[in-house]
């Protein structure tokens, strides 16, 4: 954010094309949490934020989150929703082409992409890299992670995105959900190690329990 303010250039935050009714809803929610946090920092520091939208059901939530962020910093008058959160298109490549065009004209200093992405991920990452923007990319879609890893300065892989979204949101339910999953994983790892050691020693208690 500070880099964008110093350079006098805007910041882009792209949350992908997920919806609340599809299997990518959790990624969309994580992207919205990051967007709210980014909007708060932009309002506080005076950086101009652009968050082009694609989904009609997600757009009103994104707008209200950004409005609340600017309102909390006493900077609501600095926000122009029509300009900064435009609805581009529901069509994948029309939306992607619109964002690429905006990026070429506005030349942002930073680009944050957190959410579900498809073939447009490489297009975005390459375009923003060429104009010299610092990039943060994050998605749980396996086939798009390599593109972010290749071209972004920082990458959130899979569950790291959900953890980041929960952390910046401050929502106890989201944080509790991530924490409980971590504890279950720790327990599973411990059981796996203990089971392997016991099996090596000829004790099959763990494997017998798993077969029950």
mmCIF file of C-alpha atoms in Angstrom:
data_model
loop_
_atom_site.group_PDB
_atom_site.id
_atom_site.type_symbol
_atom_site.label_atom_id
_atom_site.label_comp_id
_atom_site.label_asym_id
_atom_site.label_seq_id
_atom_site.Cartn_x
_atom_site.Cartn_y
_atom_site.Cartn_z
ATOM 1 C CA UNK A 1 0.000 0.000 0.000
ATOM 2 C CA UNK A 2 2.764 2.402 0.929
ATOM 3 C CA UNK A 3 4.524 1.693 -2.359
ATOM 4 C CA UNK A 4 1.384 2.604 -4.304
ATOM 5 C CA UNK A 5 0.967 5.848 -2.366
ATOM 6 C CA UNK A 6 4.600 6.818 -2.933
ATOM 7 C CA UNK A 7 4.332 6.123 -6.663
ATOM 8 C CA UNK A 8 0.953 7.833 -7.000
ATOM 9 C CA UNK A 9 -0.497 4.723 -8.636
ATOM 10 C CA UNK A 10 -3.610 2.693 -7.733
ATOM 11 C CA UNK A 11 -4.085 -0.803 -6.333
ATOM 12 C CA UNK A 12 -6.106 -3.589 -7.954
ATOM 13 C CA UNK A 13 -7.907 -6.268 -5.923
ATOM 14 C CA UNK A 14 -9.433 -9.092 -7.967
ATOM 15 C CA UNK A 15 -11.578 -11.683 -6.165
ATOM 16 C CA UNK A 16 -12.113 -14.054 -9.088
ATOM 17 C CA UNK A 17 -15.361 -15.315 -10.606
ATOM 18 C CA UNK A 18 -16.734 -17.521 -7.847
ATOM 19 C CA UNK A 19 -20.292 -17.307 -6.577
ATOM 20 C CA UNK A 20 -21.986 -17.909 -3.230
ATOM 21 C CA UNK A 21 -23.937 -20.831 -4.673
ATOM 22 C CA UNK A 22 -21.120 -22.858 -6.229
ATOM 23 C CA UNK A 23 -18.348 -25.060 -4.888
ATOM 24 C CA UNK A 24 -15.947 -22.112 -4.857
ATOM 25 C CA UNK A 25 -17.961 -20.069 -2.345
ATOM 26 C CA UNK A 26 -15.370 -20.470 0.417
ATOM 27 C CA UNK A 27 -12.652 -19.092 -1.859
ATOM 28 C CA UNK A 28 -14.895 -16.165 -2.755
ATOM 29 C CA UNK A 29 -15.514 -15.413 0.924
ATOM 30 C CA UNK A 30 -11.764 -15.480 1.582
ATOM 31 C CA UNK A 31 -11.273 -13.074 -1.331
ATOM 32 C CA UNK A 32 -13.944 -10.746 0.047
ATOM 33 C CA UNK A 33 -12.296 -10.761 3.484
ATOM 34 C CA UNK A 34 -8.998 -9.748 1.893
ATOM 35 C CA UNK A 35 -10.783 -7.088 -0.183
ATOM 36 C CA UNK A 36 -12.293 -5.549 2.951
ATOM 37 C CA UNK A 37 -8.874 -5.424 4.617
ATOM 38 C CA UNK A 38 -7.216 -3.958 1.516
ATOM 39 C CA UNK A 39 -9.972 -1.334 1.212
ATOM 40 C CA UNK A 40 -9.426 -0.284 4.833
ATOM 41 C CA UNK A 41 -5.707 0.203 4.253
ATOM 42 C CA UNK A 42 -6.299 2.044 0.970
ATOM 43 C CA UNK A 43 -8.736 4.429 2.665
ATOM 44 C CA UNK A 44 -6.340 4.960 5.568
ATOM 45 C CA UNK A 45 -3.255 5.623 3.430
ATOM 46 C CA UNK A 46 -4.913 7.399 0.542
ATOM 47 C CA UNK A 47 -4.286 4.800 -2.167
ATOM 48 C CA UNK A 48 -6.933 4.432 -4.868
ATOM 49 C CA UNK A 49 -8.488 0.976 -5.024
ATOM 50 C CA UNK A 50 -9.973 -0.730 -8.072
ATOM 51 C CA UNK A 51 -11.899 -3.994 -7.716
ATOM 52 C CA UNK A 52 -13.637 -4.865 -11.031
ATOM 53 C CA UNK A 53 -16.570 -7.256 -10.597
ATOM 54 C CA UNK A 54 -17.925 -10.166 -12.607
ATOM 55 C CA UNK A 55 -20.669 -11.857 -10.567
ATOM 56 C CA UNK A 56 -23.983 -10.114 -9.930
ATOM 57 C CA UNK A 57 -24.602 -11.941 -6.635
ATOM 58 C CA UNK A 58 -21.138 -11.154 -5.236
ATOM 59 C CA UNK A 59 -20.921 -7.540 -6.392
ATOM 60 C CA UNK A 60 -23.370 -6.015 -3.841
ATOM 61 C CA UNK A 61 -21.486 -7.688 -0.985
ATOM 62 C CA UNK A 62 -18.142 -6.448 -2.321
ATOM 63 C CA UNK A 63 -19.505 -2.909 -2.632
ATOM 64 C CA UNK A 64 -20.864 -2.878 0.913
ATOM 65 C CA UNK A 65 -17.617 -4.253 2.340
ATOM 66 C CA UNK A 66 -15.598 -1.553 0.584
ATOM 67 C CA UNK A 67 -18.079 1.140 1.635
ATOM 68 C CA UNK A 68 -17.884 -0.007 5.258
ATOM 69 C CA UNK A 69 -14.091 0.037 5.058
ATOM 70 C CA UNK A 70 -14.007 3.618 3.748
ATOM 71 C CA UNK A 71 -16.708 4.674 6.217
ATOM 72 C CA UNK A 72 -14.731 3.250 9.139
ATOM 73 C CA UNK A 73 -11.772 5.431 8.138
ATOM 74 C CA UNK A 74 -13.945 8.522 7.617
ATOM 75 C CA UNK A 75 -13.118 8.524 3.894
ATOM 76 C CA UNK A 76 -16.453 7.576 2.332
ATOM 77 C CA UNK A 77 -16.421 10.693 0.130
ATOM 78 C CA UNK A 78 -13.219 9.416 -1.492
ATOM 79 C CA UNK A 79 -14.983 6.322 -2.837
ATOM 80 C CA UNK A 80 -16.577 6.285 -6.291
ATOM 81 C CA UNK A 81 -18.255 2.899 -6.555
ATOM 82 C CA UNK A 82 -19.120 3.188 -10.248
ATOM 83 C CA UNK A 83 -15.514 3.913 -11.151
ATOM 84 C CA UNK A 84 -13.680 1.758 -8.620
ATOM 85 C CA UNK A 85 -15.924 -1.330 -8.473
ATOM 86 C CA UNK A 86 -17.335 -1.495 -12.019
ATOM 87 C CA UNK A 87 -19.343 -4.426 -13.272
ATOM 88 C CA UNK A 88 -17.509 -5.535 -16.404
ATOM 89 C CA UNK A 89 -19.128 -8.755 -17.591
ATOM 90 C CA UNK A 90 -20.308 -12.176 -16.461
ATOM 91 C CA UNK A 91 -18.502 -13.680 -19.445
ATOM 92 C CA UNK A 92 -15.067 -14.933 -18.437
ATOM 93 C CA UNK A 93 -12.886 -13.418 -21.138
ATOM 94 C CA UNK A 94 -14.895 -10.230 -21.539
ATOM 95 C CA UNK A 95 -14.351 -9.615 -17.814
ATOM 96 C CA UNK A 96 -10.671 -10.576 -18.107
ATOM 97 C CA UNK A 97 -10.174 -8.344 -21.142
ATOM 98 C CA UNK A 98 -11.784 -5.443 -19.293
ATOM 99 C CA UNK A 99 -9.420 -5.834 -16.365
ATOM 100 C CA UNK A 100 -6.392 -6.078 -18.647
ATOM 101 C CA UNK A 101 -7.494 -2.891 -20.401
ATOM 102 C CA UNK A 102 -7.946 -1.088 -17.060
ATOM 103 C CA UNK A 103 -4.523 -2.270 -15.938
ATOM 104 C CA UNK A 104 -2.885 -0.999 -19.139
ATOM 105 C CA UNK A 105 -4.472 2.428 -18.721
ATOM 106 C CA UNK A 106 -4.135 2.878 -14.962
ATOM 107 C CA UNK A 107 -0.792 1.062 -14.449
ATOM 108 C CA UNK A 108 -1.348 0.024 -10.810
ATOM 109 C CA UNK A 109 1.541 -0.328 -8.383
ATOM 110 C CA UNK A 110 0.108 -3.486 -6.820
ATOM 111 C CA UNK A 111 -2.268 -6.276 -7.753
ATOM 112 C CA UNK A 112 -3.929 -8.627 -5.282
ATOM 113 C CA UNK A 113 -5.674 -11.723 -6.632
ATOM 114 C CA UNK A 114 -7.325 -13.870 -3.970
ATOM 115 C CA UNK A 115 -10.160 -16.222 -4.887
ATOM 116 C CA UNK A 116 -11.135 -18.812 -7.511
ATOM 117 C CA UNK A 117 -9.491 -18.263 -10.898
ATOM 118 C CA UNK A 118 -9.550 -20.098 -14.200
ATOM 119 C CA UNK A 119 -7.670 -19.545 -17.472
ATOM 120 C CA UNK A 120 -7.549 -15.794 -16.850
ATOM 121 C CA UNK A 121 -5.060 -16.286 -14.008
ATOM 122 C CA UNK A 122 -2.080 -16.404 -16.384
ATOM 123 C CA UNK A 123 -3.417 -13.442 -18.366
ATOM 124 C CA UNK A 124 -3.705 -11.323 -15.234
ATOM 125 C CA UNK A 125 -0.396 -12.370 -13.699
ATOM 126 C CA UNK A 126 1.537 -11.720 -16.911
ATOM 127 C CA UNK A 127 -0.155 -8.378 -17.633
ATOM 128 C CA UNK A 128 0.424 -6.930 -14.176
ATOM 129 C CA UNK A 129 3.973 -8.280 -14.131
ATOM 130 C CA UNK A 130 4.750 -6.482 -17.406
ATOM 131 C CA UNK A 131 3.592 -3.122 -16.050
ATOM 132 C CA UNK A 132 5.749 -3.569 -12.957
ATOM 133 C CA UNK A 133 3.052 -4.156 -10.340
ATOM 134 C CA UNK A 134 3.879 -6.008 -7.151
ATOM 135 C CA UNK A 135 1.579 -9.020 -6.996
ATOM 136 C CA UNK A 136 0.005 -11.227 -4.358
ATOM 137 C CA UNK A 137 -1.808 -14.265 -5.716
ATOM 138 C CA UNK A 138 -3.837 -16.873 -3.908
ATOM 139 C CA UNK A 139 -6.193 -19.649 -4.968
ATOM 140 C CA UNK A 140 -7.174 -23.172 -4.036
ATOM 141 C CA UNK A 141 -7.593 -24.200 -7.676
ATOM 142 C CA UNK A 142 -4.684 -26.547 -8.257
ATOM 143 C CA UNK A 143 -4.246 -25.880 -11.976
ATOM 144 C CA UNK A 144 -3.875 -22.112 -11.507
ATOM 145 C CA UNK A 145 -1.385 -22.135 -8.619
ATOM 146 C CA UNK A 146 1.684 -22.650 -10.885
ATOM 147 C CA UNK A 147 0.897 -19.446 -12.810
ATOM 148 C CA UNK A 148 0.706 -17.422 -9.611
ATOM 149 C CA UNK A 149 3.857 -19.083 -8.295
ATOM 150 C CA UNK A 150 5.735 -18.190 -11.482
ATOM 151 C CA UNK A 151 4.764 -14.526 -11.724
ATOM 152 C CA UNK A 152 3.559 -13.249 -8.345
ATOM 153 C CA UNK A 153 5.848 -11.827 -5.678
ATOM 154 C CA UNK A 154 3.900 -13.591 -2.922
ATOM 155 C CA UNK A 155 1.651 -16.649 -3.228
ATOM 156 C CA UNK A 156 -1.013 -18.111 -0.953
ATOM 157 C CA UNK A 157 -1.453 -21.782 -1.789
ATOM 158 C CA UNK A 158 -4.680 -23.588 -0.975
ATOM 159 C CA UNK A 159 -5.572 -23.348 2.681
ATOM 160 C CA UNK A 160 -3.145 -20.480 3.254
ATOM 161 C CA UNK A 161 -5.702 -18.322 1.455
ATOM 162 C CA UNK A 162 -8.477 -19.345 3.854
ATOM 163 C CA UNK A 163 -6.224 -18.750 6.858
ATOM 164 C CA UNK A 164 -5.287 -15.293 5.573
ATOM 165 C CA UNK A 165 -8.932 -14.427 4.930
ATOM 166 C CA UNK A 166 -9.957 -15.544 8.407
ATOM 167 C CA UNK A 167 -7.064 -13.688 10.043
ATOM 168 C CA UNK A 168 -7.707 -10.320 8.407
ATOM 169 C CA UNK A 169 -11.492 -10.592 8.878
ATOM 170 C CA UNK A 170 -11.162 -10.995 12.641
ATOM 171 C CA UNK A 171 -14.305 -13.178 12.548
ATOM 172 C CA UNK A 172 -14.150 -15.620 15.514
ATOM 173 C CA UNK A 173 -16.145 -18.243 13.601
ATOM 174 C CA UNK A 174 -13.779 -18.235 10.632
ATOM 175 C CA UNK A 175 -10.716 -18.235 12.879
ATOM 176 C CA UNK A 176 -12.180 -21.020 15.037
ATOM 177 C CA UNK A 177 -12.931 -23.111 11.960
ATOM 178 C CA UNK A 178 -9.344 -22.814 10.677
ATOM 179 C CA UNK A 179 -7.913 -23.531 14.154
ATOM 180 C CA UNK A 180 -10.066 -26.642 14.637
ATOM 181 C CA UNK A 181 -8.977 -27.990 11.238
ATOM 182 C CA UNK A 182 -5.346 -27.471 12.219
ATOM 183 C CA UNK A 183 -5.855 -29.438 15.441
ATOM 184 C CA UNK A 184 -7.490 -32.306 13.542
ATOM 185 C CA UNK A 185 -4.547 -32.367 11.144
ATOM 186 C CA UNK A 186 -2.068 -32.447 14.010
ATOM 187 C CA UNK A 187 -3.989 -35.326 15.599
ATOM 188 C CA UNK A 188 -4.039 -37.227 12.287
ATOM 189 C CA UNK A 189 -0.281 -36.754 11.809
ATOM 190 C CA UNK A 190 0.447 -37.968 15.345
ATOM 191 C CA UNK A 191 -1.777 -41.037 14.857
ATOM 192 C CA UNK A 192 -0.057 -41.787 11.548
ATOM 193 C CA UNK A 193 3.403 -41.616 13.119
ATOM 194 C CA UNK A 194 2.390 -43.678 16.149
ATOM 195 C CA UNK A 195 0.623 -46.203 13.916
ATOM 196 C CA UNK A 196 3.698 -46.569 11.696
ATOM 197 C CA UNK A 197 5.976 -47.098 14.708
ATOM 198 C CA UNK A 198 3.610 -49.652 16.245
ATOM 199 C CA UNK A 199 3.205 -51.480 12.944
ATOM 200 C CA UNK A 200 6.996 -51.641 12.606
ATOM 201 C CA UNK A 201 7.117 -53.175 16.058
ATOM 202 C CA UNK A 202 4.473 -55.715 15.083
ATOM 203 C CA UNK A 203 1.637 -54.076 17.053
ATOM 204 C CA UNK A 204 -1.451 -53.668 14.866
ATOM 205 C CA UNK A 205 -3.754 -51.824 17.277
ATOM 206 C CA UNK A 206 -4.069 -48.690 15.128
ATOM 207 C CA UNK A 207 -4.587 -50.574 11.858
ATOM 208 C CA UNK A 208 -7.177 -52.834 13.528
ATOM 209 C CA UNK A 209 -9.072 -49.762 14.756
ATOM 210 C CA UNK A 210 -9.051 -48.249 11.276
ATOM 211 C CA UNK A 211 -10.447 -51.462 9.785
ATOM 212 C CA UNK A 212 -13.371 -51.562 12.212
#
